[in-house]
mmCIF file of C-alpha atoms in Angstrom:
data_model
loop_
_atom_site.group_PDB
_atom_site.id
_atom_site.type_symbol
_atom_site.label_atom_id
_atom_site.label_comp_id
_atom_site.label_asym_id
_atom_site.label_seq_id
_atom_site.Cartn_x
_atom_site.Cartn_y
_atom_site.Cartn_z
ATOM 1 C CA UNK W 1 -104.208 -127.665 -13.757
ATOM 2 C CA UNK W 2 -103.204 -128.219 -17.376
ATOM 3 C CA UNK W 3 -99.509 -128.515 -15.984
ATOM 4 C CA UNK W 4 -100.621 -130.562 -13.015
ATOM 5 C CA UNK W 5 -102.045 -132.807 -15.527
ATOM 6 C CA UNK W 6 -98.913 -133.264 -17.948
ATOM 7 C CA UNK W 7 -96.637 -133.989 -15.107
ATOM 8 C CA UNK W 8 -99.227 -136.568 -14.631
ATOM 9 C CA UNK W 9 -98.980 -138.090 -17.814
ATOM 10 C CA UNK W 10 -102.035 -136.653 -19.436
ATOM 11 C CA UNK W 11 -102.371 -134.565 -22.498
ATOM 12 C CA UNK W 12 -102.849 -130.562 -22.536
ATOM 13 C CA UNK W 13 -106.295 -131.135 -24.846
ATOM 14 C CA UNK W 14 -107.528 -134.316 -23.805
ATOM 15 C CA UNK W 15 -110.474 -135.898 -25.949
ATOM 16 C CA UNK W 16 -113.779 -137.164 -24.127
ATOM 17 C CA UNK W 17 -112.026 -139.883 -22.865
ATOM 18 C CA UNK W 18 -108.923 -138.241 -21.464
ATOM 19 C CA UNK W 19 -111.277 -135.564 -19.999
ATOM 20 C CA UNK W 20 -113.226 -138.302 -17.808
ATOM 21 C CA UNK W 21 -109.805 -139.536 -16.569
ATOM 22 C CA UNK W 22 -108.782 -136.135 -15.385
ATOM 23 C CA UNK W 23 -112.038 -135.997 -13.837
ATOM 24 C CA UNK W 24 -111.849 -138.865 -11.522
ATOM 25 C CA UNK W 25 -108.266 -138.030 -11.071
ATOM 26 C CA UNK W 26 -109.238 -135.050 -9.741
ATOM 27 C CA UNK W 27 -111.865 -136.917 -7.394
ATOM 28 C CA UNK W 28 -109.910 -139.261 -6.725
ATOM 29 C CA UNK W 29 -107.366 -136.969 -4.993
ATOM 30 C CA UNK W 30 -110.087 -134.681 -3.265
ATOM 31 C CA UNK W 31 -111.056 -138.347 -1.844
ATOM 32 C CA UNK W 32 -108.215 -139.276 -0.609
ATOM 33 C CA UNK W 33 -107.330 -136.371 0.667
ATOM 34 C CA UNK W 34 -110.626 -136.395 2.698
ATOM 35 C CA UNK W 35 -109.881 -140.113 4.095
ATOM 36 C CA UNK W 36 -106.453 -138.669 5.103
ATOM 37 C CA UNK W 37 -107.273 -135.670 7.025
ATOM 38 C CA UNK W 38 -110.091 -137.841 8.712
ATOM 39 C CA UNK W 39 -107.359 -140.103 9.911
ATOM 40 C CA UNK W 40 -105.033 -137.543 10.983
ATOM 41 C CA UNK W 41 -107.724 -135.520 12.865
ATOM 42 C CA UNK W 42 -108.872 -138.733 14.738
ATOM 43 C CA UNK W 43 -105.083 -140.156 15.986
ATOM 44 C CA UNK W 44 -104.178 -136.240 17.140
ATOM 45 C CA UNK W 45 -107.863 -136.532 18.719
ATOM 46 C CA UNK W 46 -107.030 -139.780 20.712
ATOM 47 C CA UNK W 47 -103.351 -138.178 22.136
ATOM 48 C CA UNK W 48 -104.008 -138.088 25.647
ATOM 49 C CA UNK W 49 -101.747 -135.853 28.315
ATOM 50 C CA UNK W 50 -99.068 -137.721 30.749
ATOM 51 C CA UNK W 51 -98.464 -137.520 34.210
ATOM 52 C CA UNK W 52 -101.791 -137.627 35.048
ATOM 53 C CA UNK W 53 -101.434 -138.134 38.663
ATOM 54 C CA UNK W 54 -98.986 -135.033 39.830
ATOM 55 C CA UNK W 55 -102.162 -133.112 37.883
ATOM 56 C CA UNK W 56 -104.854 -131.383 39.827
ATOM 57 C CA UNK W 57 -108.383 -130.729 39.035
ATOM 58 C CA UNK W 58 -110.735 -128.490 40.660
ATOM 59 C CA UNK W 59 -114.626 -128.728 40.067
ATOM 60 C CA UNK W 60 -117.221 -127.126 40.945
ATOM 61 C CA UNK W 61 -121.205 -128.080 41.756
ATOM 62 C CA UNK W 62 -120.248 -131.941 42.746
ATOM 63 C CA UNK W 63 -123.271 -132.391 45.486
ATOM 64 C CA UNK W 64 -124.841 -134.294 42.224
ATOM 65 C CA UNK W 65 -125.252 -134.697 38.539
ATOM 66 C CA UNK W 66 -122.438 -134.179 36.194
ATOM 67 C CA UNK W 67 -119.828 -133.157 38.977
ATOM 68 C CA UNK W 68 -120.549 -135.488 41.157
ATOM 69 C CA UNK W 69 -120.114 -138.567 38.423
ATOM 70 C CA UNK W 70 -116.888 -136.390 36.651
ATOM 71 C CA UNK W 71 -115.316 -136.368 39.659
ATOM 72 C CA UNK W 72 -115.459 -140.307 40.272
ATOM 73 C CA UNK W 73 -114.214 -140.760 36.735
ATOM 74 C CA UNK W 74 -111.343 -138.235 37.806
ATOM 75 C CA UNK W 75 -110.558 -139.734 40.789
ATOM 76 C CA UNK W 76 -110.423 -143.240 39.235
ATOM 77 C CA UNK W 77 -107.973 -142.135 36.437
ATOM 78 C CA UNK W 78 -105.489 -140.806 39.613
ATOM 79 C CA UNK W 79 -105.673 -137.002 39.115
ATOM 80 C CA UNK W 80 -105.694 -135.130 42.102
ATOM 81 C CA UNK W 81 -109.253 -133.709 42.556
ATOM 82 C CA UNK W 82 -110.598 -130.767 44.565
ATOM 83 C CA UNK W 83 -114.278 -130.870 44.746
ATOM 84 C CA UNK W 84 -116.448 -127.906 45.135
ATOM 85 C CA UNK W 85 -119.377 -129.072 47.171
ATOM 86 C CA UNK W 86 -122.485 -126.506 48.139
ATOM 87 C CA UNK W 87 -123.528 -128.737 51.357
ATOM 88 C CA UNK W 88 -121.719 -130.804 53.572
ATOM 89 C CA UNK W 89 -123.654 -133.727 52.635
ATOM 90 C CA UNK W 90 -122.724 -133.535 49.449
ATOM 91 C CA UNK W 91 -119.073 -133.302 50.256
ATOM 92 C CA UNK W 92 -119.644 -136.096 52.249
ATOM 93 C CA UNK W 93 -121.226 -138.651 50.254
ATOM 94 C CA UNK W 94 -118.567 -137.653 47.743
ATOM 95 C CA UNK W 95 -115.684 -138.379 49.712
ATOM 96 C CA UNK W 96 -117.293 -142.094 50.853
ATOM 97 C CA UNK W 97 -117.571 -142.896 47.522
ATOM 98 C CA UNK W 98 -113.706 -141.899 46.005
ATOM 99 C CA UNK W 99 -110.490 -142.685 47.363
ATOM 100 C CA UNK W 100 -108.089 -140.910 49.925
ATOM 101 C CA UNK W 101 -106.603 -138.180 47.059
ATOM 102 C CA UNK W 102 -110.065 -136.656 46.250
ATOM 103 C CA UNK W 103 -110.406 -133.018 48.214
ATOM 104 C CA UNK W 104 -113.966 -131.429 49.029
ATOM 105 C CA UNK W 105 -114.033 -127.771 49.631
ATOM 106 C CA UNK W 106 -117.294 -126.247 50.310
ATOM 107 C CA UNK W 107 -117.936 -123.773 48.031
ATOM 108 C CA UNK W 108 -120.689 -121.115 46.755
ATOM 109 C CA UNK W 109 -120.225 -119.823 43.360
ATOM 110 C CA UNK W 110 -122.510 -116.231 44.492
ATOM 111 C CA UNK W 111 -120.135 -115.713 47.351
ATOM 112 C CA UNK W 112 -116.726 -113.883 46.845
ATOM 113 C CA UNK W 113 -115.502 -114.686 49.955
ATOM 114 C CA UNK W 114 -116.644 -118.464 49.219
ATOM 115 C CA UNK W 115 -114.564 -118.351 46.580
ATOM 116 C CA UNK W 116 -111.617 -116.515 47.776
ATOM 117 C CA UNK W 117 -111.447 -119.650 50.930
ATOM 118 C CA UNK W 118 -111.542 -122.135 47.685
ATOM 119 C CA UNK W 119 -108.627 -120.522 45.701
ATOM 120 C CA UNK W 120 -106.471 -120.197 49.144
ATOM 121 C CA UNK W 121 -107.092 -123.797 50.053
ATOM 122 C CA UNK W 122 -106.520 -125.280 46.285
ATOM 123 C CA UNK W 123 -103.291 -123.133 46.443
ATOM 124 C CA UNK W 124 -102.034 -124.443 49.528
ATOM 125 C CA UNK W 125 -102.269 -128.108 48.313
ATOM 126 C CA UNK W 126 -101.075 -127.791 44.530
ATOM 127 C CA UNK W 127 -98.259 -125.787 45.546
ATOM 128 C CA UNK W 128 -96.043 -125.135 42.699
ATOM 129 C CA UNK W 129 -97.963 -127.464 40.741
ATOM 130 C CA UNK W 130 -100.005 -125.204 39.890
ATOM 131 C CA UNK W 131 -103.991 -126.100 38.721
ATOM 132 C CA UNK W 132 -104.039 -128.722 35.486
ATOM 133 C CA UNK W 133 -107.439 -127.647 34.953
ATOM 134 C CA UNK W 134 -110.343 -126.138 36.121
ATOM 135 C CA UNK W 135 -114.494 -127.102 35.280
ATOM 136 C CA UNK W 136 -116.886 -124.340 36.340
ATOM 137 C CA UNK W 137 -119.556 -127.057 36.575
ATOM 138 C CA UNK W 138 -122.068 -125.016 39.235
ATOM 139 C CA UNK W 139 -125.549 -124.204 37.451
ATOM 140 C CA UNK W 140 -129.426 -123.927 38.043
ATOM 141 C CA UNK W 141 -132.072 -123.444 35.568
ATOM 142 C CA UNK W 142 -134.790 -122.339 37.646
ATOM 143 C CA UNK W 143 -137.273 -120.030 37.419
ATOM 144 C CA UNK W 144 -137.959 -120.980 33.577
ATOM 145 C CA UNK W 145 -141.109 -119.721 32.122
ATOM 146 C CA UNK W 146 -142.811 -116.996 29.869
ATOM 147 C CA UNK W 147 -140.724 -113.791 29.667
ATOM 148 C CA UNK W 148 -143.068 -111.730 30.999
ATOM 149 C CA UNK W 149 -144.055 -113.569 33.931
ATOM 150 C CA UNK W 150 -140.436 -112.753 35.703
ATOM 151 C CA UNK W 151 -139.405 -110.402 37.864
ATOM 152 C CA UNK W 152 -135.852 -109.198 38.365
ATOM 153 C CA UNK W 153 -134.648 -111.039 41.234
ATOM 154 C CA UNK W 154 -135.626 -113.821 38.952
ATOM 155 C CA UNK W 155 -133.085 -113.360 36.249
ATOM 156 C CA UNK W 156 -130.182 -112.389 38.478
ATOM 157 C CA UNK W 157 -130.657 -115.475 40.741
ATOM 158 C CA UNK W 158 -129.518 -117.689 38.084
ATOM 159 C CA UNK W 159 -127.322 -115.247 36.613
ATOM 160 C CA UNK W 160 -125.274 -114.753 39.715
ATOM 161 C CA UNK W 161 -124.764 -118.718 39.371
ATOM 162 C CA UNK W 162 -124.198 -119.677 35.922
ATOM 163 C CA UNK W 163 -122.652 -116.731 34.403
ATOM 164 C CA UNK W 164 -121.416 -114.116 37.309
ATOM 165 C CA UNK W 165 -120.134 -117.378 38.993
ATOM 166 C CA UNK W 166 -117.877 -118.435 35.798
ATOM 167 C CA UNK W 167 -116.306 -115.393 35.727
ATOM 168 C CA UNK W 168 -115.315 -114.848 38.831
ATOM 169 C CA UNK W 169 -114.329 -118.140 39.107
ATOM 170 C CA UNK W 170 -112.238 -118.427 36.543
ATOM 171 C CA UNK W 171 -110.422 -114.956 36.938
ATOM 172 C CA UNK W 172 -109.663 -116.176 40.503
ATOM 173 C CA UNK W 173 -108.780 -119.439 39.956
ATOM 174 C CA UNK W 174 -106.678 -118.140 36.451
ATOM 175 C CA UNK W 175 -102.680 -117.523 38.080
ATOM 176 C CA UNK W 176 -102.993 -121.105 39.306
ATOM 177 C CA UNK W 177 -104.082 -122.470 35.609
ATOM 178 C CA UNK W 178 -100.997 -119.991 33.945
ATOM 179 C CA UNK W 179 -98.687 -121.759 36.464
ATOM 180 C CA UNK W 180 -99.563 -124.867 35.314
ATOM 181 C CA UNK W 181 -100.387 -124.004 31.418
ATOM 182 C CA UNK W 182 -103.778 -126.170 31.746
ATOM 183 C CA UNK W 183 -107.577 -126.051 31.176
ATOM 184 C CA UNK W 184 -111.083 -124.138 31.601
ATOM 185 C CA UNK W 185 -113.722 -125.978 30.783
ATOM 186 C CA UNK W 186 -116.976 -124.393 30.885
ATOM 187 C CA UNK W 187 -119.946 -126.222 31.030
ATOM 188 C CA UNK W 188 -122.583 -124.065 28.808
ATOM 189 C CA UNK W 189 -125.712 -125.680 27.087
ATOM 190 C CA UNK W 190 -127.595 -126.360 23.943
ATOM 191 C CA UNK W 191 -130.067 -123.856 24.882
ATOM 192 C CA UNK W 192 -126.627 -120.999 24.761
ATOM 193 C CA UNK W 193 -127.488 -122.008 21.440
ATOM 194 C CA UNK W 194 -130.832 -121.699 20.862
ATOM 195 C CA UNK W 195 -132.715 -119.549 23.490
ATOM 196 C CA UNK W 196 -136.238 -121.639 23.847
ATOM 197 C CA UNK W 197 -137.313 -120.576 27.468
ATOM 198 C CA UNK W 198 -137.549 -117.244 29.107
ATOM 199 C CA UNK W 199 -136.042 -116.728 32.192
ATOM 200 C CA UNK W 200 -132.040 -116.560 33.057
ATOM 201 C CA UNK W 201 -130.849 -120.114 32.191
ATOM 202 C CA UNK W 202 -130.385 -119.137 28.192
ATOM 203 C CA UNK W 203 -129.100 -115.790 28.797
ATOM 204 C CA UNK W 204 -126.278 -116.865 31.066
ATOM 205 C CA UNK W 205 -125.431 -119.801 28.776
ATOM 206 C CA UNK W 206 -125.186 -117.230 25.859
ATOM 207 C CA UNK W 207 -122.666 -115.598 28.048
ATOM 208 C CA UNK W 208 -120.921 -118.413 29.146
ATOM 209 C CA UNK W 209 -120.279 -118.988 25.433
ATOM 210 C CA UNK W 210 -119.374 -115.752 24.426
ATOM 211 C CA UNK W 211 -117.383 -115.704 27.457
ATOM 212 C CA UNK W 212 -115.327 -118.634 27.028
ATOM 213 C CA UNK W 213 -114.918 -117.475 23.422
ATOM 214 C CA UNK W 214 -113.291 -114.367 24.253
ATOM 215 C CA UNK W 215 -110.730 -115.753 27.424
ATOM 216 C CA UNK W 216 -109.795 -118.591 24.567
ATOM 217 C CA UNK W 217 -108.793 -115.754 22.515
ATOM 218 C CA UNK W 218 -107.088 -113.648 25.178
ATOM 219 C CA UNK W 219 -104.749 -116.257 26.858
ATOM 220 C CA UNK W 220 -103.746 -118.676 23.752
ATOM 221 C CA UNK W 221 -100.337 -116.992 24.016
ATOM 222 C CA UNK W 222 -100.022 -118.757 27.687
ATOM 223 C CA UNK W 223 -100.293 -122.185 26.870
ATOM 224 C CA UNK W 224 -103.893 -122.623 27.988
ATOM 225 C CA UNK W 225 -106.928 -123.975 26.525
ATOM 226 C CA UNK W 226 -110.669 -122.809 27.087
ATOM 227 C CA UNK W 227 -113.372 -125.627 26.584
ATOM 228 C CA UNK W 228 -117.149 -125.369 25.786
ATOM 229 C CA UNK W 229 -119.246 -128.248 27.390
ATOM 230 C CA UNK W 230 -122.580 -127.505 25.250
ATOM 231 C CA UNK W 231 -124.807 -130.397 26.975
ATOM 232 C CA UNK W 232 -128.357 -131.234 25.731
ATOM 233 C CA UNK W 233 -131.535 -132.396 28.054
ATOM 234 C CA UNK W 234 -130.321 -135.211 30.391
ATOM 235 C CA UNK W 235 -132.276 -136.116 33.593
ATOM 236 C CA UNK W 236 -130.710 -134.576 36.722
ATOM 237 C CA UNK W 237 -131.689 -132.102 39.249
ATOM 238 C CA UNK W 238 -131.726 -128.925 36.622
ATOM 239 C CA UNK W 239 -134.412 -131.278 34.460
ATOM 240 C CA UNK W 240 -136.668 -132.466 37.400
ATOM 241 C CA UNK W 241 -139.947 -131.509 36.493
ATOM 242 C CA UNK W 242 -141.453 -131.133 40.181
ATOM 243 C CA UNK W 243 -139.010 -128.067 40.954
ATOM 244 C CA UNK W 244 -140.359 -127.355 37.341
ATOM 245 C CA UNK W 245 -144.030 -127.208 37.941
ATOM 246 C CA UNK W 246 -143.696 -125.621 41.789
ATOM 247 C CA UNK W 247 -141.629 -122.738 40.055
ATOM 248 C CA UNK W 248 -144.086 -121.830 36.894
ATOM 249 C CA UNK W 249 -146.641 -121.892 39.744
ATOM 250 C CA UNK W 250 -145.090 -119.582 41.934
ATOM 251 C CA UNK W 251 -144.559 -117.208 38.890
ATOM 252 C CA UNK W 252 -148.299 -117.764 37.634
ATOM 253 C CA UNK W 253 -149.213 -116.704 41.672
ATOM 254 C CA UNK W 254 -147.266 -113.156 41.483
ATOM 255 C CA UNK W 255 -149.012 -112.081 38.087
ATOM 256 C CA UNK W 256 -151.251 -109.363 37.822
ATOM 257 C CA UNK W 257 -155.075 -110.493 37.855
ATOM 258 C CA UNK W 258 -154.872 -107.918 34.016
ATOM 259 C CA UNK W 259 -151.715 -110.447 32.803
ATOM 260 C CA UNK W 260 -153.572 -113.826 33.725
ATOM 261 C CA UNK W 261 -156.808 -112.461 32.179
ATOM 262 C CA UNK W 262 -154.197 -112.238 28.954
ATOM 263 C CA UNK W 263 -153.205 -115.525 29.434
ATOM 264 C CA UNK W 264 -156.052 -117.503 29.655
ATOM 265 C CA UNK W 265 -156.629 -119.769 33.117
ATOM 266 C CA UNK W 266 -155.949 -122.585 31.015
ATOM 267 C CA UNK W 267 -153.196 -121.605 29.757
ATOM 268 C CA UNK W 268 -150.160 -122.679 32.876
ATOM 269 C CA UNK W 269 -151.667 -125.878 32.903
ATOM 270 C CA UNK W 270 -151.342 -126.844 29.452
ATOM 271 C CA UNK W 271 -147.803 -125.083 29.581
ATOM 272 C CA UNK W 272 -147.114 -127.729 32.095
ATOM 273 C CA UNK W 273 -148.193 -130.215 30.055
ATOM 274 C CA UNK W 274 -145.620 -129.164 27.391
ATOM 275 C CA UNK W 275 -142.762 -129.137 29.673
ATOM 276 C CA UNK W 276 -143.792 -132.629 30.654
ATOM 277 C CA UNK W 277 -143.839 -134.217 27.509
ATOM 278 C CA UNK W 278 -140.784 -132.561 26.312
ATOM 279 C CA UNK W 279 -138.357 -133.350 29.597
ATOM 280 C CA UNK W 280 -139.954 -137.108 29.104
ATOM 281 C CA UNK W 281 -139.068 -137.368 25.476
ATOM 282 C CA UNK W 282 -135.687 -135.860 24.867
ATOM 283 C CA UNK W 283 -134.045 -136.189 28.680
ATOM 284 C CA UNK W 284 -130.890 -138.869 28.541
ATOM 285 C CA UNK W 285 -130.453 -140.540 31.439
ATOM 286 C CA UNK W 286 -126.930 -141.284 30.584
ATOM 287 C CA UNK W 287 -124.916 -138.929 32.189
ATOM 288 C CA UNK W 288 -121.823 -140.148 31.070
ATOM 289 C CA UNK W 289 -122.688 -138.779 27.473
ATOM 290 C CA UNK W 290 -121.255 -135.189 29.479
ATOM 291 C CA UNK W 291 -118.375 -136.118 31.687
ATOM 292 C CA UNK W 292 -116.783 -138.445 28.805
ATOM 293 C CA UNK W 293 -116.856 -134.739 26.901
ATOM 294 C CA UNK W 294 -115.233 -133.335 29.966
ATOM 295 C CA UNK W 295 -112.743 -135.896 30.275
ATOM 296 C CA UNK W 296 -111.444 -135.479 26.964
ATOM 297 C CA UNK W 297 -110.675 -131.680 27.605
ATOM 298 C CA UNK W 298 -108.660 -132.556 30.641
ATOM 299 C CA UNK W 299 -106.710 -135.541 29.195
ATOM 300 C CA UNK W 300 -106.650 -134.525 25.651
ATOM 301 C CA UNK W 301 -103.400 -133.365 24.099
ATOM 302 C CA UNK W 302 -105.181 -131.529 21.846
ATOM 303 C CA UNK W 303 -108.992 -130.776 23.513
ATOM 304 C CA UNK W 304 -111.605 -129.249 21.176
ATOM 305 C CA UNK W 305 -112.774 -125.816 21.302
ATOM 306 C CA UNK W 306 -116.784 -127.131 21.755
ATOM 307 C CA UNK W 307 -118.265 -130.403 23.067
ATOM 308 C CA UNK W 308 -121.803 -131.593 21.800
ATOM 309 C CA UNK W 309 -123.386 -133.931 24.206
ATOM 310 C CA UNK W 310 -126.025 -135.940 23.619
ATOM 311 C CA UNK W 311 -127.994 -136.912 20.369
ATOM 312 C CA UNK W 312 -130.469 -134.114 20.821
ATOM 313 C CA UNK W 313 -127.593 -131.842 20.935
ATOM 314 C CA UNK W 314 -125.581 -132.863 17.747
ATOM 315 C CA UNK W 315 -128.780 -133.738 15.271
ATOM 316 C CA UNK W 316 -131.152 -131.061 16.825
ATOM 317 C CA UNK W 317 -130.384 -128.113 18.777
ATOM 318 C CA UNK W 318 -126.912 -127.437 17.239
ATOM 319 C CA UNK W 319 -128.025 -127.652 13.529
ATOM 320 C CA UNK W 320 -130.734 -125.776 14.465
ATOM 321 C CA UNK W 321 -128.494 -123.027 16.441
ATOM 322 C CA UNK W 322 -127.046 -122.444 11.969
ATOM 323 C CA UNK W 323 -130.648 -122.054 10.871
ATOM 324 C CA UNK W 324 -132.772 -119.078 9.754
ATOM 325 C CA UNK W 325 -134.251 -117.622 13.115
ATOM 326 C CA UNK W 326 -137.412 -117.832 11.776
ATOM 327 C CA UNK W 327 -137.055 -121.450 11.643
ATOM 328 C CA UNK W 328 -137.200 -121.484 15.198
ATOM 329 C CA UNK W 329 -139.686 -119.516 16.051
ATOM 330 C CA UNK W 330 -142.221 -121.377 13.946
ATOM 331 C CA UNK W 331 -141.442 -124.306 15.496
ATOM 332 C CA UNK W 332 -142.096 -122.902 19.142
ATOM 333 C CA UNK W 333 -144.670 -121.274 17.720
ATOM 334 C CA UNK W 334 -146.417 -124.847 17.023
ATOM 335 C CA UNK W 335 -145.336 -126.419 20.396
ATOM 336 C CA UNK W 336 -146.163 -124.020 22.849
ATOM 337 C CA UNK W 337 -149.532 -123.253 23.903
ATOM 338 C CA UNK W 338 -151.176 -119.855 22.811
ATOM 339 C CA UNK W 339 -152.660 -117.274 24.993
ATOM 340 C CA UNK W 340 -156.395 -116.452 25.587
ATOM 341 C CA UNK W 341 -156.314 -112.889 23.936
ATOM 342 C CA UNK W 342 -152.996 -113.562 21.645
ATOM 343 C CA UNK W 343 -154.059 -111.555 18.469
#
């Protein structure tokens, strides 16, 4: 540094006052070097992609909620979009509501066969366009509740959505993405973060991340990028608290008269009570918070590897995903309610 300095016009042994110069020299360029990479990372942040409209999009879980409103913004911007729809209504309120380009498919994320129709028919109309991008959208989040109170069939029927679903997805829908050099973007959560419910929703957005981590790592060489959608708690159809309270009741209903005794009969109500105020306090109703995320891995020139959307996400749940796990559990340990014979 004592070079650095002498090029600069400073002394080797600098008195008190030389010394403060070099000091705020040496701020002043860690400073500006700051301000300069903060201006560099925003303009390569705002390149977008061209040629938008000879690019095709496939989606998947567009009946409502995120998909449905990501595909609108799609189909507005002119890409070509293939919407995966589980019902026919779905596909066709969708189509009133977009123009002549957008493409429903019904599709079922559990089904193979669902999925192989998908893939043959998005084939036949990219062509040797091949598919821009990809968003394995498709989730539910139900049964959520107390480890203990689920059976098997519980965790694998959101599993075989949200995490079995991705993968196969993606690995079927992959050739068409390599053709085209484009994007996967997979929409995980907060709580793939921080697990704060029992049940199958955190573990299969755990794997969703760890997923997408590894396939970003694997196929880098071909030109493709791998997105992370890490949403917080917005109101849609995953965050509706009557499918909520019917499903904590139907797991309280299969326990064992020895596990309810354990629990307390007071306890599932005040449970309920928690879920309440918490889907009422942090839920955003502002969808857009998501698919503006999403749209920014499709259009980007240079997407980022993980999205945070929603204030609850980027000043809560994803400082808190860095913190001391014990940290965590003392706060659950405050909010949720404690069993009868809990020692």
């Amino acid at each position: 540094m004592d070079s650095v300095y002498q090029y600069l016009g400073y002394p080797a042994q600098a008195n008190d006052d030389s010394g403060t110069s070099r000091d705020n020299l040496w701020l002043y360029g860690v400073g500006t070097f700051v301000v300069l990479w903060t201006l560099g990372w925003l303009y390569r942040d705002s390149l977008e992609i061209e040629d938008i409209k000879e690019k095709y999009v496939f989606v998947t879980g567009c009946d409502s909620g995120f998909g449905n409103l990501l595909c609108k913004r799609l189909d507005r911007l002119g890409f070509r979009v293939i919407a995966g729809c589980l019902t026919e209504k779905g596909a066709d309120d969708l189509k009133r509501a977009t123009g002549p380009y957008l493409k429903t498919v019904l599709l079922d994320v559990t089904s193979t066969g669902s999925i192989q129709k998908a893939m043959e028919y998005t084939k036949q109309e990219v062509e040797d366009n091949g598919l821009w991008g990809i968003v394995n959208n498709a989730g539910r989040s139900l049964p959520m509740g107390p480890s203990e109170w689920m059976r098997l069939e519980d965790y694998t029927s959101t599993l075989k959505v949200n995490m079995t679903g991705v993968i196969e997805m993606t690995l079927t829908f992959l050739p068409l993405i390599k053709q085209a050099q484009g994007r996967i973007v997979n929409v995980a959560s907060v709580l793939g973060r921080v697990a704060a419910n029992g049940g199958g929703y955190c573990i299969s957005k755990f794997a969703v991340e760890s997923f997408s981590d590894c396939l970003r790592r694997d196929i880098h060489y071909f030109g493709i990028k791998v997105c992370i959608i890490e949403p917080g708690f917005f109101k849609t159809a995953v965050t509706s608290l009557d499918p909520i309270e019917s499903e904590l009741h139907r797991l309280w209903n299969q326990l064992t008269p020895e596990v309810k005794a354990s629990y307390g009969d007071k306890y599932l109500d005040k449970y309920i009570q928690i879920q309440r105020l918490i889907m009422n306090a942090v839920c955003d109703s502002d969808l857009s918070k998501v698919t503006n995320c999403m749209e920014h891995a499709l259009t980007s020139a240079y997407p980022r590897t993980r999205y945070s959307a929603g204030w609850d996400a980027k000043f809560g749940w994803i400082p808190l995903s860095y913190m001391p796990s014990c940290v965590i559990d003392i706060g659950l340990k405050l909010v949720m309610p404690r069993p009868a014979k809990s020692v």
